[in-house]
Amino acid sequence: MSDVETFDVVVVGGGPSGSTAATDLARSGRSVLLLDRAGRIKPCGGAIPPKLIQEFAIPEWLLKARVTTGRVIAPSKRSVDMPIEGGFVGMVDRDIFDEWLRDRAAFSGAERCSGTFESFSRDDDGVARLHYRLAGAAKGASLSSVRARVVIGADGARSEVARQGMPGSERVPCVFAYHEIVRTPEDSPIRNGGATYDERRCDVYYQGELSPDFYAWVFPHGETASIGVGSANKGFSLRGAVATLRHSTGLEGAELVRREGAPIPMKPLRRWDNGRDVVLAGDAAGVVAPASGEGIYYAMAGGRFAAEAVETYLKTGEVRALAKARKRFMKAHGRVFWVLGILQRFWYSSDKRRERFVSICADPDVQRLTWEAYMNKELVRAKPSAHVRIFFKDLAHLFGFVTP
């Protein structure tokens, strides 16, 4: 075993959750290997709240745009603008953003390795050995291996670490997302009245023709834009829906930069650790918000909780400490996920309900509480009168007393 390096922690997956965990643990003085598959970019609208920017020290230059309005579009094509009072939503390009996070992990002391995790085994002393294929290795080349006291699986919704290290954990319900990044230069018709596109506004389409059970979007990224759609319906054509959306918004002729697709989990797993030496984080743990599909903040928060749990375990030897990653996350965000899950199951179930949902979004109380909850990453409790008003308005829409 002397010829195989042993790390305190091997983090599999270099997205926001894995990079955050690697950074925090390296800063704590732990030996960390960050194993990431090269060239993978997750399909993502790229929205991050100010809380993330502050909490995780994200530099301003990574923001490609500052959105000050959200627009929701109903099946009838009726649109409702939701201005953000006194705030903004930052927009990032995951290609650049994720690489910066990996670089920060390396600068903090983590060792980076570009490769693909293949399998687990255990040495005679019980320490996990990870086998991986180096990026660019010739077909048929032997696998590389490394030992780890703890493994953090942050390798996405179809996590191979979860499948092998925690059987059953890979059965998380998913929405399948697909988007196209298109170029929007200053002299483009998109910027000169040739489209409904606005570089300071995020557009969300609640229309069955674009998604039978989720939504479609057009999000600005400065000189590019993300045009995407999500659905759990395996027979639904995501590419066809994006083509329809590009045509209807005047973005059909925009230059294609790249396209990406991936499963997005919609429910946190019931357990994130194997009770021994494996902890899950990010999409592998299922921490993408229902209804909104927001995942970057929750991935980074989950990565930080995972790092804290691992650090406690390495200090104390108490394996029960690993379970604290999920416990702390759910204490902080579980109620929000529960509420959003109910919202998605009910309001996204038909175009009739989507129409009423967009009508509800026109209400100033709904808009104010929605943005406050998004900015602060918690349900707003300070305005009970507003919650009461929204409750009765929801009932009126639900029973048809208010026309869309």
GROMACS .gro file of N, CA and C in nm, residues 28-169:
model
  426
   28SER      N    1  -0.892   2.393   0.627
   28SER     CA    2  -0.883   2.339   0.763
   28SER      C    3  -0.754   2.260   0.785
   29GLY      N    4  -0.675   2.247   0.680
   29GLY     CA    5  -0.548   2.176   0.692
   29GLY      C    6  -0.555   2.030   0.653
   30ARG      N    7  -0.666   1.986   0.596
   30ARG     CA    8  -0.679   1.847   0.555
   30ARG      C    9  -0.617   1.823   0.418
   31SER      N   10  -0.565   1.703   0.398
   31SER     CA   11  -0.517   1.667   0.264
   31SER      C   12  -0.638   1.626   0.181
   32VAL      N   13  -0.654   1.694   0.067
   32VAL     CA   14  -0.776   1.678  -0.013
   32VAL      C   15  -0.738   1.656  -0.159
   33LEU      N   16  -0.803   1.557  -0.220
   33LEU     CA   17  -0.793   1.538  -0.364
   33LEU      C   18  -0.929   1.570  -0.424
   34LEU      N   19  -0.932   1.659  -0.521
   34LEU     CA   20  -1.055   1.694  -0.593
   34LEU      C   21  -1.049   1.628  -0.729
   35LEU      N   22  -1.128   1.522  -0.746
   35LEU     CA   23  -1.132   1.446  -0.871
   35LEU      C   24  -1.252   1.491  -0.953
   36ASP      N   25  -1.227   1.549  -1.069
   36ASP     CA   26  -1.335   1.604  -1.150
   36ASP      C   27  -1.324   1.555  -1.293
   37ARG      N   28  -1.439   1.524  -1.351
   37ARG     CA   29  -1.443   1.482  -1.490
   37ARG      C   30  -1.431   1.604  -1.581
   38ALA      N   31  -1.333   1.608  -1.665
   38ALA     CA   32  -1.305   1.726  -1.747
   38ALA      C   33  -1.413   1.748  -1.852
   39GLY      N   34  -1.443   1.876  -1.877
   39GLY     CA   35  -1.529   1.912  -1.989
   39GLY      C   36  -1.677   1.906  -1.964
   40ARG      N   37  -1.720   1.867  -1.845
   40ARG     CA   38  -1.863   1.855  -1.816
   40ARG      C   39  -1.918   1.988  -1.765
   41ILE      N   40  -2.022   2.040  -1.831
   41ILE     CA   41  -2.088   2.163  -1.787
   41ILE      C   42  -2.235   2.131  -1.768
   42LYS      N   43  -2.288   2.158  -1.651
   42LYS     CA   44  -2.426   2.126  -1.621
   42LYS      C   45  -2.520   2.227  -1.686
   43PRO      N   46  -2.632   2.181  -1.746
   43PRO     CA   47  -2.731   2.276  -1.797
   43PRO      C   48  -2.794   2.350  -1.681
   44CYS      N   49  -2.785   2.482  -1.682
   44CYS     CA   50  -2.827   2.560  -1.566
   44CYS      C   51  -2.852   2.703  -1.610
   45GLY      N   52  -2.960   2.763  -1.557
   45GLY     CA   53  -2.988   2.903  -1.588
   45GLY      C   54  -2.883   2.997  -1.533
   46GLY      N   55  -2.813   2.954  -1.427
   46GLY     CA   56  -2.702   3.033  -1.375
   46GLY      C   57  -2.739   3.142  -1.277
   47ALA      N   58  -2.858   3.133  -1.213
   47ALA     CA   59  -2.900   3.238  -1.120
   47ALA      C   60  -2.844   3.214  -0.980
   48ILE      N   61  -2.787   3.320  -0.920
   48ILE     CA   62  -2.739   3.311  -0.783
   48ILE      C   63  -2.787   3.434  -0.705
   49PRO      N   64  -2.833   3.415  -0.581
   49PRO     CA   65  -2.881   3.528  -0.500
   49PRO      C   66  -2.766   3.603  -0.432
   50PRO      N   67  -2.790   3.725  -0.389
   50PRO     CA   68  -2.687   3.800  -0.317
   50PRO      C   69  -2.634   3.726  -0.194
   51LYS      N   70  -2.719   3.648  -0.128
   51LYS     CA   71  -2.675   3.573  -0.011
   51LYS      C   72  -2.561   3.479  -0.046
   52LEU      N   73  -2.568   3.415  -0.163
   52LEU     CA   74  -2.459   3.327  -0.206
   52LEU      C   75  -2.332   3.407  -0.231
   53ILE      N   76  -2.346   3.519  -0.298
   53ILE     CA   77  -2.231   3.603  -0.330
   53ILE      C   78  -2.156   3.643  -0.203
   54GLN      N   79  -2.233   3.678  -0.100
   54GLN     CA   80  -2.172   3.721   0.027
   54GLN      C   81  -2.118   3.603   0.107
   55GLU      N   82  -2.201   3.500   0.119
   55GLU     CA   83  -2.166   3.387   0.206
   55GLU      C   84  -2.046   3.310   0.154
   56PHE      N   85  -2.031   3.303   0.022
   56PHE     CA   86  -1.921   3.223  -0.036
   56PHE      C   87  -1.816   3.309  -0.107
   57ALA      N   88  -1.820   3.440  -0.078
   57ALA     CA   89  -1.716   3.532  -0.127
   57ALA      C   90  -1.693   3.520  -0.277
   58ILE      N   91  -1.800   3.541  -0.355
   58ILE     CA   92  -1.791   3.535  -0.500
   58ILE      C   93  -1.756   3.672  -0.555
   59PRO      N   94  -1.650   3.685  -0.634
   59PRO     CA   95  -1.611   3.816  -0.687
   59PRO      C   96  -1.709   3.869  -0.791
   60GLU      N   97  -1.719   4.000  -0.798
   60GLU     CA   98  -1.814   4.066  -0.887
   60GLU      C   99  -1.791   4.031  -1.034
   61TRP      N  100  -1.666   4.010  -1.073
   61TRP     CA  101  -1.639   3.990  -1.215
   61TRP      C  102  -1.698   3.860  -1.269
   62LEU      N  103  -1.736   3.767  -1.180
   62LEU     CA  104  -1.799   3.645  -1.227
   62LEU      C  105  -1.945   3.664  -1.266
   63LEU      N  106  -2.004   3.777  -1.227
   63LEU     CA  107  -2.143   3.804  -1.263
   63LEU      C  108  -2.150   3.854  -1.406
   64LYS      N  109  -2.219   3.780  -1.491
   64LYS     CA  110  -2.235   3.818  -1.631
   64LYS      C  111  -2.351   3.915  -1.652
   65ALA      N  112  -2.442   3.918  -1.556
   65ALA     CA  113  -2.557   4.009  -1.565
   65ALA      C  114  -2.617   4.024  -1.426
   66ARG      N  115  -2.689   4.135  -1.407
   66ARG     CA  116  -2.765   4.158  -1.284
   66ARG      C  117  -2.912   4.173  -1.323
   67VAL      N  118  -2.990   4.076  -1.286
   67VAL     CA  119  -3.132   4.077  -1.322
   67VAL      C  120  -3.211   4.152  -1.216
   68THR      N  121  -3.298   4.241  -1.260
   68THR     CA  122  -3.379   4.320  -1.166
   68THR      C  123  -3.529   4.293  -1.180
   69THR      N  124  -3.566   4.204  -1.273
   69THR     CA  125  -3.706   4.169  -1.293
   69THR      C  126  -3.719   4.024  -1.336
   70GLY      N  127  -3.821   3.958  -1.286
   70GLY     CA  128  -3.857   3.827  -1.336
   70GLY      C  129  -3.989   3.840  -1.412
   71ARG      N  130  -4.003   3.766  -1.519
   71ARG     CA  131  -4.129   3.766  -1.593
   71ARG      C  132  -4.179   3.622  -1.605
   72VAL      N  133  -4.306   3.601  -1.567
   72VAL     CA  134  -4.367   3.469  -1.582
   72VAL      C  135  -4.471   3.478  -1.692
   73ILE      N  136  -4.475   3.376  -1.778
   73ILE     CA  137  -4.563   3.376  -1.895
   73ILE      C  138  -4.657   3.256  -1.886
   74ALA      N  139  -4.786   3.283  -1.895
   74ALA     CA  140  -4.890   3.181  -1.880
   74ALA      C  141  -4.916   3.108  -2.011
   75PRO      N  142  -4.992   2.999  -2.007
   75PRO     CA  143  -5.028   2.928  -2.131
   75PRO      C  144  -5.101   3.017  -2.232
   76SER      N  145  -5.177   3.115  -2.183
   76SER     CA  146  -5.250   3.206  -2.271
   76SER      C  147  -5.160   3.311  -2.334
   77LYS      N  148  -5.029   3.307  -2.301
   77LYS     CA  149  -4.928   3.404  -2.344
   77LYS      C  150  -4.931   3.532  -2.260
   78ARG      N  151  -5.023   3.538  -2.165
   78ARG     CA  152  -5.025   3.653  -2.074
   78ARG      C  153  -4.898   3.652  -1.989
   79SER      N  154  -4.836   3.768  -1.972
   79SER     CA  155  -4.713   3.776  -1.893
   79SER      C  156  -4.732   3.868  -1.773
   80VAL      N  157  -4.659   3.839  -1.667
   80VAL     CA  158  -4.661   3.920  -1.545
   80VAL      C  159  -4.517   3.950  -1.507
   81ASP      N  160  -4.485   4.076  -1.492
   81ASP     CA  161  -4.353   4.117  -1.447
   81ASP      C  162  -4.348   4.120  -1.295
   82MET      N  163  -4.236   4.070  -1.240
   82MET     CA  164  -4.215   4.067  -1.095
   82MET      C  165  -4.086   4.142  -1.063
   83PRO      N  166  -4.093   4.275  -1.046
   83PRO     CA  167  -3.972   4.353  -1.018
   83PRO      C  168  -3.912   4.319  -0.882
   84ILE      N  169  -3.781   4.324  -0.874
   84ILE     CA  170  -3.709   4.297  -0.750
   84ILE      C  171  -3.683   4.431  -0.681
   85GLU      N  172  -3.746   4.454  -0.568
   85GLU     CA  173  -3.731   4.580  -0.497
   85GLU      C  174  -3.603   4.579  -0.414
   86GLY      N  175  -3.512   4.669  -0.446
   86GLY     CA  176  -3.390   4.685  -0.367
   86GLY      C  177  -3.293   4.570  -0.375
   87GLY      N  178  -3.298   4.492  -0.481
   87GLY     CA  179  -3.205   4.379  -0.492
   87GLY      C  180  -3.186   4.338  -0.636
   88PHE      N  181  -3.123   4.225  -0.655
   88PHE     CA  182  -3.097   4.173  -0.789
   88PHE      C  183  -3.069   4.024  -0.781
   89VAL      N  184  -3.073   3.959  -0.894
   89VAL     CA  185  -3.029   3.820  -0.908
   89VAL      C  186  -2.904   3.821  -0.994
   90GLY      N  187  -2.796   3.765  -0.945
   90GLY     CA  188  -2.674   3.757  -1.023
   90GLY      C  189  -2.680   3.639  -1.119
   91MET      N  190  -2.626   3.658  -1.239
   91MET     CA  191  -2.625   3.552  -1.339
   91MET      C  192  -2.480   3.513  -1.371
   92VAL      N  193  -2.452   3.384  -1.367
   92VAL     CA  194  -2.317   3.337  -1.396
   92VAL      C  195  -2.322   3.234  -1.509
   93ASP      N  196  -2.209   3.219  -1.576
   93ASP     CA  197  -2.191   3.115  -1.677
   93ASP      C  198  -2.123   2.998  -1.608
   94ARG      N  199  -2.190   2.882  -1.602
   94ARG     CA  200  -2.136   2.770  -1.528
   94ARG      C  201  -2.000   2.722  -1.578
   95ASP      N  202  -1.972   2.741  -1.702
   95ASP     CA  203  -1.842   2.704  -1.758
   95ASP      C  204  -1.730   2.779  -1.683
   96ILE      N  205  -1.747   2.910  -1.669
   96ILE     CA  206  -1.646   2.994  -1.605
   96ILE      C  207  -1.656   2.986  -1.453
   97PHE      N  208  -1.779   2.989  -1.402
   97PHE     CA  209  -1.803   2.989  -1.257
   97PHE      C  210  -1.747   2.863  -1.191
   98ASP      N  211  -1.779   2.747  -1.245
   98ASP     CA  212  -1.734   2.622  -1.184
   98ASP      C  213  -1.583   2.607  -1.187
   99GLU      N  214  -1.522   2.650  -1.298
   99GLU     CA  215  -1.376   2.640  -1.307
   99GLU      C  216  -1.309   2.732  -1.205
  100TRP      N  217  -1.368   2.850  -1.183
  100TRP     CA  218  -1.312   2.941  -1.082
  100TRP      C  219  -1.321   2.877  -0.944
  101LEU      N  220  -1.431   2.808  -0.914
  101LEU     CA  221  -1.445   2.741  -0.785
  101LEU      C  222  -1.341   2.630  -0.769
  102ARG      N  223  -1.314   2.556  -0.876
  102ARG     CA  224  -1.212   2.451  -0.869
  102ARG      C  225  -1.073   2.512  -0.850
  103ASP      N  226  -1.047   2.622  -0.917
  103ASP     CA  227  -0.919   2.691  -0.900
  103ASP      C  228  -0.903   2.740  -0.756
  104ARG      N  229  -1.013   2.790  -0.698
  104ARG     CA  230  -1.004   2.837  -0.559
  104ARG      C  231  -0.973   2.721  -0.465
  105ALA      N  232  -1.032   2.604  -0.491
  105ALA     CA  233  -1.003   2.487  -0.409
  105ALA      C  234  -0.854   2.452  -0.416
  106ALA      N  235  -0.798   2.457  -0.537
  106ALA     CA  236  -0.656   2.427  -0.554
  106ALA      C  237  -0.569   2.531  -0.485
  107PHE      N  238  -0.607   2.658  -0.498
  107PHE     CA  239  -0.532   2.765  -0.432
  107PHE      C  240  -0.536   2.749  -0.280
  108SER      N  241  -0.646   2.692  -0.230
  108SER     CA  242  -0.661   2.673  -0.086
  108SER      C  243  -0.582   2.553  -0.035
  109GLY      N  244  -0.530   2.472  -0.128
  109GLY     CA  245  -0.448   2.359  -0.087
  109GLY      C  246  -0.494   2.224  -0.133
  110ALA      N  247  -0.609   2.216  -0.199
  110ALA     CA  248  -0.656   2.087  -0.251
  110ALA      C  249  -0.577   2.050  -0.377
  111GLU      N  250  -0.555   1.923  -0.396
  111GLU     CA  251  -0.490   1.874  -0.518
  111GLU      C  252  -0.596   1.843  -0.620
  112ARG      N  253  -0.582   1.897  -0.741
  112ARG     CA  254  -0.678   1.871  -0.848
  112ARG      C  255  -0.633   1.756  -0.935
  113CYS      N  256  -0.731   1.677  -0.978
  113CYS     CA  257  -0.702   1.568  -1.070
  113CYS      C  258  -0.817   1.557  -1.167
  114SER      N  259  -0.786   1.552  -1.295
  114SER     CA  260  -0.888   1.541  -1.398
  114SER      C  261  -0.904   1.396  -1.438
  115GLY      N  262  -1.020   1.340  -1.404
  115GLY     CA  263  -1.043   1.200  -1.435
  115GLY      C  264  -1.184   1.159  -1.399
  116THR      N  265  -1.217   1.034  -1.424
  116THR     CA  266  -1.351   0.981  -1.402
  116THR      C  267  -1.348   0.868  -1.301
  117PHE      N  268  -1.424   0.882  -1.193
  117PHE     CA  269  -1.434   0.778  -1.092
  117PHE      C  270  -1.495   0.652  -1.153
  118GLU      N  271  -1.434   0.537  -1.123
  118GLU     CA  272  -1.481   0.410  -1.178
  118GLU      C  273  -1.537   0.317  -1.071
  119SER      N  274  -1.462   0.297  -0.960
  119SER     CA  275  -1.507   0.197  -0.863
  119SER      C  276  -1.441   0.215  -0.727
  120PHE      N  277  -1.502   0.150  -0.627
  120PHE     CA  278  -1.449   0.141  -0.492
  120PHE      C  279  -1.386   0.004  -0.469
  121SER      N  280  -1.291   0.000  -0.377
  121SER     CA  281  -1.253  -0.126  -0.313
  121SER      C  282  -1.204  -0.088  -0.174
  122ARG      N  283  -1.170  -0.187  -0.094
  122ARG     CA  284  -1.118  -0.158   0.040
  122ARG      C  285  -0.991  -0.237   0.064
  123ASP      N  286  -0.893  -0.171   0.122
  123ASP     CA  287  -0.769  -0.238   0.156
  123ASP      C  288  -0.787  -0.318   0.285
  124ASP      N  289  -0.686  -0.396   0.321
  124ASP     CA  290  -0.696  -0.482   0.438
  124ASP      C  291  -0.720  -0.404   0.566
  125ASP      N  292  -0.676  -0.279   0.570
  125ASP     CA  293  -0.698  -0.199   0.691
  125ASP      C  294  -0.833  -0.128   0.691
  126GLY      N  295  -0.917  -0.156   0.590
  126GLY     CA  296  -1.051  -0.100   0.586
  126GLY      C  297  -1.062   0.035   0.519
  127VAL      N  298  -0.949   0.093   0.479
  127VAL     CA  299  -0.951   0.225   0.415
  127VAL      C  300  -0.998   0.212   0.271
  128ALA      N  301  -1.084   0.305   0.230
  128ALA     CA  302  -1.139   0.301   0.094
  128ALA      C  303  -1.032   0.330  -0.009
  129ARG      N  304  -1.038   0.256  -0.118
  129ARG     CA  305  -0.950   0.282  -0.231
  129ARG      C  306  -1.039   0.315  -0.351
  130LEU      N  307  -1.013   0.429  -0.414
  130LEU     CA  308  -1.091   0.472  -0.530
  130LEU      C  309  -1.010   0.448  -0.656
  131HIS      N  310  -1.074   0.391  -0.755
  131HIS     CA  311  -1.011   0.364  -0.883
  131HIS      C  312  -1.072   0.459  -0.986
  132TYR      N  313  -0.988   0.524  -1.062
  132TYR     CA  314  -1.037   0.625  -1.157
  132TYR      C  315  -0.954   0.622  -1.285
  133ARG      N  316  -1.017   0.674  -1.389
  133ARG     CA  317  -0.951   0.681  -1.519
  133ARG      C  318  -0.907   0.824  -1.545
  134LEU      N  319  -0.780   0.844  -1.566
  134LEU     CA  320  -0.729   0.978  -1.592
  134LEU      C  321  -0.783   1.033  -1.723
  135ALA      N  322  -0.811   1.162  -1.726
  135ALA     CA  323  -0.857   1.225  -1.850
  135ALA      C  324  -0.750   1.211  -1.958
  136GLY      N  325  -0.791   1.171  -2.075
  136GLY     CA  326  -0.697   1.156  -2.185
  136GLY      C  327  -0.624   1.024  -2.189
  137ALA      N  328  -0.651   0.936  -2.091
  137ALA     CA  329  -0.584   0.806  -2.089
  137ALA      C  330  -0.628   0.722  -2.209
  138ALA      N  331  -0.535   0.648  -2.264
  138ALA     CA  332  -0.566   0.563  -2.380
  138ALA      C  333  -0.665   0.455  -2.344
  139LYS      N  334  -0.750   0.419  -2.438
  139LYS     CA  335  -0.847   0.315  -2.415
  139LYS      C  336  -0.776   0.185  -2.380
  140GLY      N  337  -0.820   0.124  -2.271
  140GLY     CA  338  -0.756   0.000  -2.227
  140GLY      C  339  -0.644   0.023  -2.128
  141ALA      N  340  -0.608   0.150  -2.103
  141ALA     CA  341  -0.502   0.179  -2.007
  141ALA      C  342  -0.548   0.142  -1.866
  142SER      N  343  -0.455   0.102  -1.782
  142SER     CA  344  -0.490   0.062  -1.646
  142SER      C  345  -0.540   0.183  -1.567
  143LEU      N  346  -0.625   0.157  -1.468
  143LEU     CA  347  -0.681   0.262  -1.385
  143LEU      C  348  -0.580   0.310  -1.282
  144SER      N  349  -0.594   0.436  -1.242
  144SER     CA  350  -0.517   0.490  -1.132
  144SER      C  351  -0.597   0.469  -1.004
  145SER      N  352  -0.532   0.476  -0.890
  145SER     CA  353  -0.604   0.458  -0.764
  145SER      C  354  -0.546   0.546  -0.655
  146VAL      N  355  -0.628   0.571  -0.553
  146VAL     CA  356  -0.589   0.654  -0.440
  146VAL      C  357  -0.669   0.608  -0.319
  147ARG      N  358  -0.613   0.626  -0.201
  147ARG     CA  359  -0.683   0.589  -0.078
  147ARG      C  360  -0.743   0.713  -0.012
  148ALA      N  361  -0.854   0.692   0.059
  148ALA     CA  362  -0.921   0.805   0.124
  148ALA      C  363  -0.982   0.763   0.256
  149ARG      N  364  -0.959   0.844   0.359
  149ARG     CA  365  -1.024   0.819   0.488
  149ARG      C  366  -1.174   0.847   0.478
  150VAL      N  367  -1.206   0.950   0.397
  150VAL     CA  368  -1.347   0.983   0.373
  150VAL      C  369  -1.363   1.018   0.226
  151VAL      N  370  -1.478   0.981   0.169
  151VAL     CA  371  -1.511   1.015   0.031
  151VAL      C  372  -1.635   1.102   0.032
  152ILE      N  373  -1.629   1.216  -0.038
  152ILE     CA  374  -1.747   1.300  -0.059
  152ILE      C  375  -1.791   1.281  -0.203
  153GLY      N  376  -1.911   1.228  -0.220
  153GLY     CA  377  -1.967   1.209  -0.354
  153GLY      C  378  -2.045   1.332  -0.395
  154ALA      N  379  -1.988   1.409  -0.487
  154ALA     CA  380  -2.054   1.529  -0.538
  154ALA      C  381  -2.058   1.521  -0.690
  155ASP      N  382  -2.087   1.400  -0.738
  155ASP     CA  383  -2.076   1.371  -0.882
  155ASP      C  384  -2.210   1.364  -0.953
  156GLY      N  385  -2.306   1.445  -0.909
  156GLY     CA  386  -2.427   1.465  -0.987
  156GLY      C  387  -2.543   1.374  -0.951
  157ALA      N  388  -2.655   1.399  -1.021
  157ALA     CA  389  -2.781   1.331  -0.989
  157ALA      C  390  -2.775   1.181  -1.011
  158ARG      N  391  -2.696   1.135  -1.103
  158ARG     CA  392  -2.678   0.992  -1.125
  158ARG      C  393  -2.541   0.952  -1.070
  159SER      N  394  -2.521   0.984  -0.944
  159SER     CA  395  -2.392   0.967  -0.878
  159SER      C  396  -2.343   0.822  -0.878
  160GLU      N  397  -2.225   0.801  -0.933
  160GLU     CA  398  -2.165   0.668  -0.931
  160GLU      C  399  -2.114   0.635  -0.791
  161VAL      N  400  -2.070   0.738  -0.717
  161VAL     CA  401  -2.029   0.717  -0.579
  161VAL      C  402  -2.147   0.668  -0.496
  162ALA      N  403  -2.264   0.731  -0.515
  162ALA     CA  404  -2.384   0.689  -0.442
  162ALA      C  405  -2.425   0.548  -0.482
  163ARG      N  406  -2.419   0.517  -0.611
  163ARG     CA  407  -2.464   0.386  -0.658
  163ARG      C  408  -2.380   0.275  -0.597
  164GLN      N  409  -2.247   0.298  -0.589
  164GLN     CA  410  -2.159   0.194  -0.537
  164GLN      C  411  -2.143   0.199  -0.386
  165GLY      N  412  -2.140   0.317  -0.331
  165GLY     CA  413  -2.112   0.331  -0.188
  165GLY      C  414  -2.234   0.330  -0.100
  166MET      N  415  -2.352   0.361  -0.158
  166MET     CA  416  -2.476   0.367  -0.082
  166MET      C  417  -2.590   0.314  -0.167
  167PRO      N  418  -2.598   0.183  -0.186
  167PRO     CA  419  -2.699   0.124  -0.274
  167PRO      C  420  -2.840   0.174  -0.242
  168GLY      N  421  -2.914   0.211  -0.347
  168GLY     CA  422  -3.048   0.265  -0.331
  168GLY      C  423  -3.052   0.415  -0.336
  169SER      N  424  -2.938   0.481  -0.309
  169SER     CA  425  -2.933   0.626  -0.304
  169SER      C  426  -2.949   0.690  -0.441
   0.00000   0.00000   0.00000
